[in-house]
Amino acid sequence: MGGYGGAIGIGFELAREAIARGAAAVSLIDIADCSKAVLALRDEAADGVSAVFRAKIASFKADVSNFDEISKAIADCEAAQGPLDIIIANAGIGPCGMFLEEAGVAHWEKVMRINFMGVVCTLKAALPGMVSRNKGRVIVTNSSGGFMGAAGISAYCGSKFAVRGFLDSLRLELIHTDVCVHMACPGFVNTTMIRQAQKEAVARYTWRGVERGQYVIGSPDTGGNMLIGSSLAASSARYYPASLEFFLAPLFVLLHTIIRRAVEASTRKVLTAAELQLPLSSAKSDAMGSKDE
Ligand SMILES: NC(=O)c1ccc[n+]([C@@H]2O[C@H](COP(=O)([O-])OP(=O)(O)OC[C@H]3O[C@@H](n4cnc5c(N)ncnc54)[C@H](O)[C@@H]3O)[C@@H](O)[C@H]2O)c1
């Protein structure tokens, strides 16, 4: 398994939860130094697992928005640990800034480069191997900000909407393979570092969604957090009752699911694996629609 943006935060928790669920090998790839994270994971793994397993936790340095760097990190990771069967594109940044207050467009370019192009570069590097083996899972940490905008984070929401459009399309292009795409959408919080309990809940909820074959994996508290997160809800309550979110969020997800399934069904009928330029054709077509929620 390769996790990108795993030095701290949700990425680290996803790696921790993967180990708890029995992952045989985990690699963290991050622009930051991951040595502390690796030691922490090894210590935890050592509690219940053999010493051989301990050697299977590794880290590699790369900027996800740089295709050459991420390609090399993935090649090094596969050379050390064998072919990837799960890739988690999690790295991201979430700086705040009002559109009219920021001078120039550098802020938007940077957020798009890391949050959107980071996912594109990571998957461009990792997917060919998975598709040629016709096996694998892609997990992308997107956000409820990929479903609804909020004042002060237009760059972030723009990048997360872009990720959703990209993944919805990529999923259709992989419709005839056994490579599954999952999009985790935790709710907003106002800080870059979220509370430990929330991170653990997000990681557990994400892995549970992956195991159930869900494409869109919402927040642990989907009722309120799928569209607007807890910390923003406090201030947004001035504009509409928070309870509205509770009813609207599931409805929104349901509508999105219905529309997406209709598009998937027609893609499956209209486009063959050859037209999608896939190296293999397989029986995924049936599994995809039925597993998905
Ligand atoms: N924190 C939240 O409230 C929240 C909510 C919804 C979604 N998310 C998403 O979850 C993901 C992780 O967020 P987090 O809260 O754990 O953030 P975090 O800041 O705690 O961790 C982000 C990690 O990504 C790494 N990173 C940043 N830029 C990178 C780059 N160019 N190349 C490689 N690694 C890079 C950082 O070094 C860090 O380890 C992000 O994609 C974020 O958008 C976060």
Short mmCIF file of C-alpha atoms and ligand atoms in Angstrom, two decimals:
data_model
loop_
_atom_site.label_atom_id
_atom_site.label_comp_id
_atom_site.label_asym_id
_atom_site.label_seq_id
_atom_site.Cartn_x
_atom_site.Cartn_y
_atom_site.Cartn_z
CA MET A 1 0.00 0.00 0.00
CA GLY A 2 1.28 3.49 -0.73
CA GLY A 3 -0.04 6.50 1.14
CA TYR A 4 0.74 10.00 -0.08
CA GLY A 5 0.85 12.85 2.43
CA GLY A 6 1.30 10.46 5.33
CA ALA A 7 3.72 12.27 7.66
CA ILE A 8 0.90 13.62 9.82
CA GLY A 9 -2.87 14.11 9.87
CA ILE A 10 -5.41 11.94 8.09
CA GLY A 11 -2.73 10.21 5.96
CA PHE A 12 -0.90 8.96 9.02
CA GLU A 13 -4.17 7.72 10.55
CA LEU A 14 -5.10 5.92 7.32
CA ALA A 15 -1.73 4.11 7.43
CA ARG A 16 -2.21 3.28 11.10
CA GLU A 17 -5.69 1.90 10.47
CA ALA A 18 -4.43 -0.09 7.45
CA ILE A 19 -1.82 -1.76 9.67
CA ALA A 20 -4.45 -2.50 12.31
CA ARG A 21 -6.51 -4.15 9.54
CA GLY A 22 -3.58 -6.36 8.55
CA ALA A 23 -1.82 -4.57 5.66
CA ALA A 24 1.34 -6.51 4.83
CA ALA A 25 3.41 -3.48 3.84
CA VAL A 26 2.87 0.27 4.04
CA SER A 27 4.83 3.11 2.46
CA LEU A 28 4.43 6.76 3.35
CA ILE A 29 5.31 9.24 0.63
CA ASP A 30 5.43 12.88 1.66
CA ILE A 31 7.19 16.14 0.91
CA ALA A 32 7.96 16.30 4.63
CA ASP A 33 10.24 14.01 6.61
CA CYS A 34 8.31 10.85 7.55
CA SER A 35 10.91 9.26 9.83
CA LYS A 36 8.97 10.00 13.03
CA ALA A 37 5.77 8.66 11.49
CA VAL A 38 7.56 5.47 10.38
CA LEU A 39 8.99 4.94 13.88
CA ALA A 40 5.56 5.48 15.43
CA LEU A 41 3.95 2.98 13.03
CA ARG A 42 6.73 0.44 13.62
CA ASP A 43 6.32 0.76 17.39
CA GLU A 44 2.62 0.16 17.07
CA ALA A 45 3.05 -2.72 14.64
CA ALA A 46 5.62 -4.27 16.97
CA ASP A 47 3.00 -4.54 19.70
CA GLY A 48 1.07 -7.21 17.88
CA VAL A 49 2.93 -8.28 14.76
CA SER A 50 6.18 -10.08 13.91
CA ALA A 51 9.56 -8.43 13.37
CA VAL A 52 9.45 -9.31 9.66
CA PHE A 53 6.35 -7.20 9.35
CA ARG A 54 8.12 -4.27 11.02
CA ALA A 55 10.57 -4.06 8.12
CA LYS A 56 7.68 -3.52 5.73
CA ILE A 57 6.95 0.04 6.81
CA ALA A 58 8.91 2.48 4.66
CA SER A 59 8.90 6.10 3.63
CA PHE A 60 9.89 8.03 0.53
CA LYS A 61 10.21 11.73 -0.10
CA ALA A 62 8.38 13.37 -3.01
CA ASP A 63 6.32 16.38 -3.96
CA VAL A 64 3.04 14.93 -5.26
CA SER A 65 2.64 17.77 -7.73
CA ASN A 66 5.93 16.88 -9.43
CA PHE A 67 5.32 13.94 -11.79
CA ASP A 68 9.00 12.91 -12.02
CA GLU A 69 9.38 12.87 -8.23
CA ILE A 70 6.22 10.93 -7.55
CA SER A 71 6.96 8.44 -10.36
CA LYS A 72 10.40 7.77 -8.90
CA ALA A 73 8.97 7.41 -5.37
CA ILE A 74 6.40 4.89 -6.62
CA ALA A 75 9.07 2.94 -8.54
CA ASP A 76 11.30 2.89 -5.42
CA CYS A 77 8.35 1.85 -3.27
CA GLU A 78 7.46 -1.03 -5.61
CA ALA A 79 11.10 -2.12 -5.85
CA ALA A 80 11.26 -2.28 -2.05
CA GLN A 81 7.84 -3.72 -1.25
CA GLY A 82 6.46 -5.28 -4.42
CA PRO A 83 3.58 -4.16 -6.67
CA LEU A 84 1.15 -1.67 -5.17
CA ASP A 85 -2.33 -2.99 -4.58
CA ILE A 86 -3.72 0.08 -2.82
CA ILE A 87 -2.75 3.68 -3.42
CA ILE A 88 -4.01 6.53 -1.24
CA ALA A 89 -3.73 10.02 -2.71
CA ASN A 90 -4.21 12.05 0.45
CA ALA A 91 -1.68 14.90 0.37
CA GLY A 92 -3.26 18.32 0.29
CA ILE A 93 -3.19 21.83 1.63
CA GLY A 94 -6.07 23.96 2.85
CA PRO A 95 -5.05 27.60 3.11
CA CYS A 96 -7.76 30.23 3.64
CA GLY A 97 -8.07 33.50 1.74
CA MET A 98 -10.88 35.66 0.37
CA PHE A 99 -10.78 35.86 -3.43
CA LEU A 100 -10.84 39.67 -3.60
CA GLU A 101 -8.37 40.16 -0.76
CA GLU A 102 -5.60 38.03 -2.27
CA ALA A 103 -3.32 39.81 -4.73
CA GLY A 104 -2.66 37.92 -7.95
CA VAL A 105 -3.47 34.30 -8.65
CA ALA A 106 -0.43 32.54 -7.16
CA HIS A 107 -2.50 31.27 -4.22
CA TRP A 108 -5.02 29.54 -6.55
CA GLU A 109 -2.25 28.12 -8.73
CA LYS A 110 -0.49 26.59 -5.72
CA VAL A 111 -3.64 25.02 -4.27
CA MET A 112 -4.63 23.60 -7.68
CA ARG A 113 -1.10 22.30 -8.24
CA ILE A 114 -0.98 20.36 -4.97
CA ASN A 115 -4.62 19.38 -4.38
CA PHE A 116 -5.63 18.66 -7.98
CA MET A 117 -2.44 18.03 -9.98
CA GLY A 118 -1.05 16.11 -7.00
CA VAL A 119 -3.84 13.56 -7.38
CA VAL A 120 -3.44 13.52 -11.19
CA CYS A 121 0.36 12.98 -11.00
CA THR A 122 0.04 10.29 -8.30
CA LEU A 123 -2.57 8.31 -10.22
CA LYS A 124 -0.83 8.81 -13.59
CA ALA A 125 2.26 7.21 -12.02
CA ALA A 126 0.51 4.41 -10.08
CA LEU A 127 -2.40 3.37 -12.29
CA PRO A 128 -0.65 1.84 -15.33
CA GLY A 129 0.81 -0.93 -13.16
CA MET A 130 -2.52 -1.61 -11.45
CA VAL A 131 -4.45 -1.67 -14.71
CA SER A 132 -1.92 -3.98 -16.36
CA ARG A 133 -2.34 -6.36 -13.39
CA ASN A 134 -6.11 -5.72 -13.48
CA LYS A 135 -6.12 -5.39 -9.73
CA GLY A 136 -6.00 -2.51 -7.30
CA ARG A 137 -7.73 0.13 -5.28
CA VAL A 138 -7.35 3.86 -5.57
CA ILE A 139 -8.40 5.90 -2.54
CA VAL A 140 -8.41 9.69 -2.80
CA THR A 141 -8.99 11.94 0.20
CA ASN A 142 -11.25 14.57 -1.25
CA SER A 143 -13.54 16.68 0.96
CA SER A 144 -17.08 17.83 1.54
CA GLY A 145 -15.57 20.98 -0.04
CA GLY A 146 -15.75 19.02 -3.30
CA PHE A 147 -19.54 19.16 -3.06
CA MET A 148 -20.21 22.66 -1.74
CA GLY A 149 -18.25 25.92 -1.64
CA ALA A 150 -17.69 28.11 1.41
CA ALA A 151 -16.49 31.70 1.84
CA GLY A 152 -12.75 32.04 2.37
CA ILE A 153 -11.76 28.72 0.83
CA SER A 154 -12.61 29.19 -2.83
CA ALA A 155 -9.21 27.89 -3.93
CA TYR A 156 -9.58 24.78 -1.79
CA CYS A 157 -13.16 24.08 -2.90
CA GLY A 158 -12.26 24.74 -6.56
CA SER A 159 -9.46 22.18 -6.30
CA LYS A 160 -11.69 19.63 -4.56
CA PHE A 161 -14.53 20.06 -7.11
CA ALA A 162 -11.88 19.46 -9.80
CA VAL A 163 -10.79 16.27 -8.04
CA ARG A 164 -14.40 15.05 -7.94
CA GLY A 165 -14.90 15.71 -11.67
CA PHE A 166 -11.63 13.97 -12.43
CA LEU A 167 -12.45 10.91 -10.30
CA ASP A 168 -16.05 10.60 -11.55
CA SER A 169 -14.60 10.48 -15.09
CA LEU A 170 -11.64 8.24 -14.29
CA ARG A 171 -13.99 5.76 -12.68
CA LEU A 172 -15.96 5.52 -15.90
CA GLU A 173 -12.75 5.01 -17.89
CA LEU A 174 -11.87 2.08 -15.60
CA ILE A 175 -15.34 0.58 -15.76
CA HIS A 176 -14.18 -2.63 -17.46
CA THR A 177 -11.30 -3.30 -15.05
CA ASP A 178 -11.01 -4.60 -11.50
CA VAL A 179 -9.35 -1.39 -10.36
CA CYS A 180 -11.75 0.33 -7.93
CA VAL A 181 -11.85 4.04 -7.20
CA HIS A 182 -12.92 5.39 -3.79
CA MET A 183 -13.36 9.05 -2.87
CA ALA A 184 -13.34 9.87 0.85
CA CYS A 185 -15.11 13.13 1.66
CA PRO A 186 -14.54 14.16 5.28
CA GLY A 187 -16.32 17.30 6.46
CA PHE A 188 -14.63 20.64 6.91
CA VAL A 189 -12.85 21.83 9.97
CA ASN A 190 -11.34 25.27 10.20
CA THR A 191 -7.81 24.26 11.10
CA THR A 192 -5.10 22.47 9.13
CA MET A 193 -4.61 19.98 11.97
CA ILE A 194 -7.83 18.32 13.02
CA ARG A 195 -8.38 16.78 16.43
CA GLN A 196 -6.97 13.30 17.01
CA ALA A 197 -10.35 11.69 17.66
CA GLN A 198 -11.71 13.14 14.41
CA LYS A 199 -8.71 11.91 12.42
CA GLU A 200 -9.09 8.41 13.79
CA ALA A 201 -12.81 8.42 13.06
CA VAL A 202 -12.20 9.61 9.48
CA ALA A 203 -9.58 6.87 8.92
CA ARG A 204 -11.80 4.11 10.32
CA TYR A 205 -14.82 5.35 8.36
CA THR A 206 -12.78 5.57 5.13
CA TRP A 207 -11.47 2.00 5.40
CA ARG A 208 -14.94 0.72 6.24
CA GLY A 209 -16.27 2.42 3.10
CA VAL A 210 -13.44 0.89 1.01
CA GLU A 211 -14.24 -2.57 2.38
CA ARG A 212 -17.90 -2.09 1.47
CA GLY A 213 -16.96 -1.06 -2.06
CA GLN A 214 -18.35 2.47 -1.75
CA TYR A 215 -17.22 5.10 -4.22
CA VAL A 216 -18.22 8.26 -2.31
CA ILE A 217 -17.32 7.80 1.34
CA GLY A 218 -18.82 10.59 3.44
CA SER A 219 -17.95 11.92 6.87
CA PRO A 220 -18.26 9.78 10.00
CA ASP A 221 -21.12 12.13 10.94
CA THR A 222 -22.55 12.30 7.43
CA GLY A 223 -25.79 13.93 8.50
CA GLY A 224 -24.17 17.23 9.36
CA ASN A 225 -20.72 16.99 7.88
CA MET A 226 -21.14 15.73 4.34
CA LEU A 227 -21.85 19.21 3.05
CA ILE A 228 -20.80 21.60 5.80
CA GLY A 229 -18.42 20.63 8.56
CA SER A 230 -18.75 21.00 12.28
CA SER A 231 -16.61 24.06 12.82
CA LEU A 232 -18.16 25.98 9.93
CA ALA A 233 -21.64 24.97 10.97
CA ALA A 234 -21.29 27.11 14.07
CA SER A 235 -20.91 30.29 12.05
CA SER A 236 -23.18 29.18 9.19
CA ALA A 237 -26.01 28.68 11.70
CA ARG A 238 -26.53 32.42 11.43
CA TYR A 239 -27.66 31.97 7.85
CA TYR A 240 -29.81 28.87 8.05
CA PRO A 241 -30.75 26.29 10.64
CA ALA A 242 -28.07 23.65 11.07
CA SER A 243 -30.79 20.99 11.07
CA LEU A 244 -31.33 21.78 7.37
CA GLU A 245 -27.96 20.19 6.66
CA PHE A 246 -29.04 17.05 8.38
CA PHE A 247 -31.87 16.53 5.88
CA LEU A 248 -30.22 18.03 2.80
CA ALA A 249 -26.90 16.18 2.97
CA PRO A 250 -28.30 12.64 2.54
CA LEU A 251 -30.67 13.90 -0.18
CA PHE A 252 -27.78 15.49 -2.02
CA VAL A 253 -25.73 12.30 -1.79
CA LEU A 254 -28.72 10.21 -2.94
CA LEU A 255 -29.30 12.42 -6.00
CA HIS A 256 -25.60 12.33 -6.86
CA THR A 257 -25.60 8.53 -6.54
CA ILE A 258 -28.67 8.11 -8.78
CA ILE A 259 -27.26 10.37 -11.50
CA ARG A 260 -23.83 8.73 -11.31
CA ARG A 261 -25.25 5.22 -11.60
CA ALA A 262 -27.26 6.22 -14.65
CA VAL A 263 -24.12 7.61 -16.31
CA GLU A 264 -22.17 4.45 -15.40
CA ALA A 265 -24.85 2.18 -16.84
CA SER A 266 -24.90 4.04 -20.13
CA THR A 267 -21.08 4.16 -20.32
CA ARG A 268 -20.94 0.42 -19.78
CA LYS A 269 -23.41 -0.14 -22.60
CA VAL A 270 -21.99 2.37 -25.05
CA LEU A 271 -18.21 2.11 -24.61
CA THR A 272 -16.28 -1.13 -24.86
CA ALA A 273 -13.00 -1.79 -23.06
CA ALA A 274 -11.20 -1.38 -26.40
CA GLU A 275 -12.78 2.02 -26.95
CA LEU A 276 -11.64 3.02 -23.47
CA GLN A 277 -8.14 1.85 -24.52
CA LEU A 278 -7.79 -0.53 -21.61
CA PRO A 279 -5.16 -3.24 -21.82
CA LEU A 280 -7.59 -5.77 -20.36
CA SER A 281 -11.25 -6.43 -20.24
CA SER A 282 -12.75 -8.10 -17.21
CA ALA A 283 -15.86 -8.84 -15.27
CA LYS A 284 -15.79 -5.66 -13.27
CA SER A 285 -18.77 -4.21 -15.10
CA ASP A 286 -21.31 -6.06 -12.99
CA ALA A 287 -19.50 -5.58 -9.72
CA MET A 288 -19.15 -1.86 -10.06
CA GLY A 289 -22.75 -0.83 -10.02
CA SER A 290 -23.91 -3.27 -7.40
CA LYS A 291 -21.14 -2.70 -4.87
CA ASP A 292 -21.31 1.04 -5.04
CA GLU A 293 -23.29 3.32 -2.68
N1 LIG B 1 -8.37 18.62 7.88
C1 LIG B 1 -9.59 18.67 7.41
O1 LIG B 1 -10.49 19.25 7.99
C2 LIG B 1 -9.94 17.99 6.12
C3 LIG B 1 -11.28 17.85 5.77
C4 LIG B 1 -11.60 17.23 4.56
C5 LIG B 1 -10.60 16.78 3.73
N2 LIG B 1 -9.29 16.94 4.10
C6 LIG B 1 -8.27 16.46 3.16
O2 LIG B 1 -7.52 15.44 3.78
C7 LIG B 1 -6.19 15.45 3.27
C8 LIG B 1 -5.22 15.47 4.43
O3 LIG B 1 -5.50 16.60 5.25
P1 LIG B 1 -4.97 16.73 6.76
O4 LIG B 1 -5.99 17.47 7.53
O5 LIG B 1 -4.48 15.43 7.24
O6 LIG B 1 -3.75 17.74 6.52
P2 LIG B 1 -2.34 17.82 7.22
O7 LIG B 1 -1.84 19.19 6.95
O8 LIG B 1 -2.43 17.37 8.64
O9 LIG B 1 -1.47 16.73 6.39
C9 LIG B 1 -1.22 16.91 5.01
C10 LIG B 1 -0.02 16.07 4.61
O10 LIG B 1 0.22 16.29 3.21
C11 LIG B 1 1.61 16.54 3.03
N3 LIG B 1 1.81 17.36 1.84
C12 LIG B 1 1.44 18.65 1.64
N4 LIG B 1 1.83 19.06 0.43
C13 LIG B 1 2.47 18.01 -0.16
C14 LIG B 1 3.10 17.82 -1.42
N5 LIG B 1 3.17 18.80 -2.33
N6 LIG B 1 3.66 16.62 -1.69
C15 LIG B 1 3.61 15.61 -0.78
N7 LIG B 1 3.03 15.74 0.44
C16 LIG B 1 2.47 16.92 0.74
C17 LIG B 1 2.05 17.25 4.30
O11 LIG B 1 3.45 17.21 4.48
C18 LIG B 1 1.26 16.48 5.35
O12 LIG B 1 1.95 15.32 5.77
C19 LIG B 1 -6.08 16.67 2.37
O13 LIG B 1 -6.23 16.27 1.02
C20 LIG B 1 -7.25 17.51 2.80
O14 LIG B 1 -7.72 18.36 1.78
C21 LIG B 1 -8.94 17.51 5.27
#
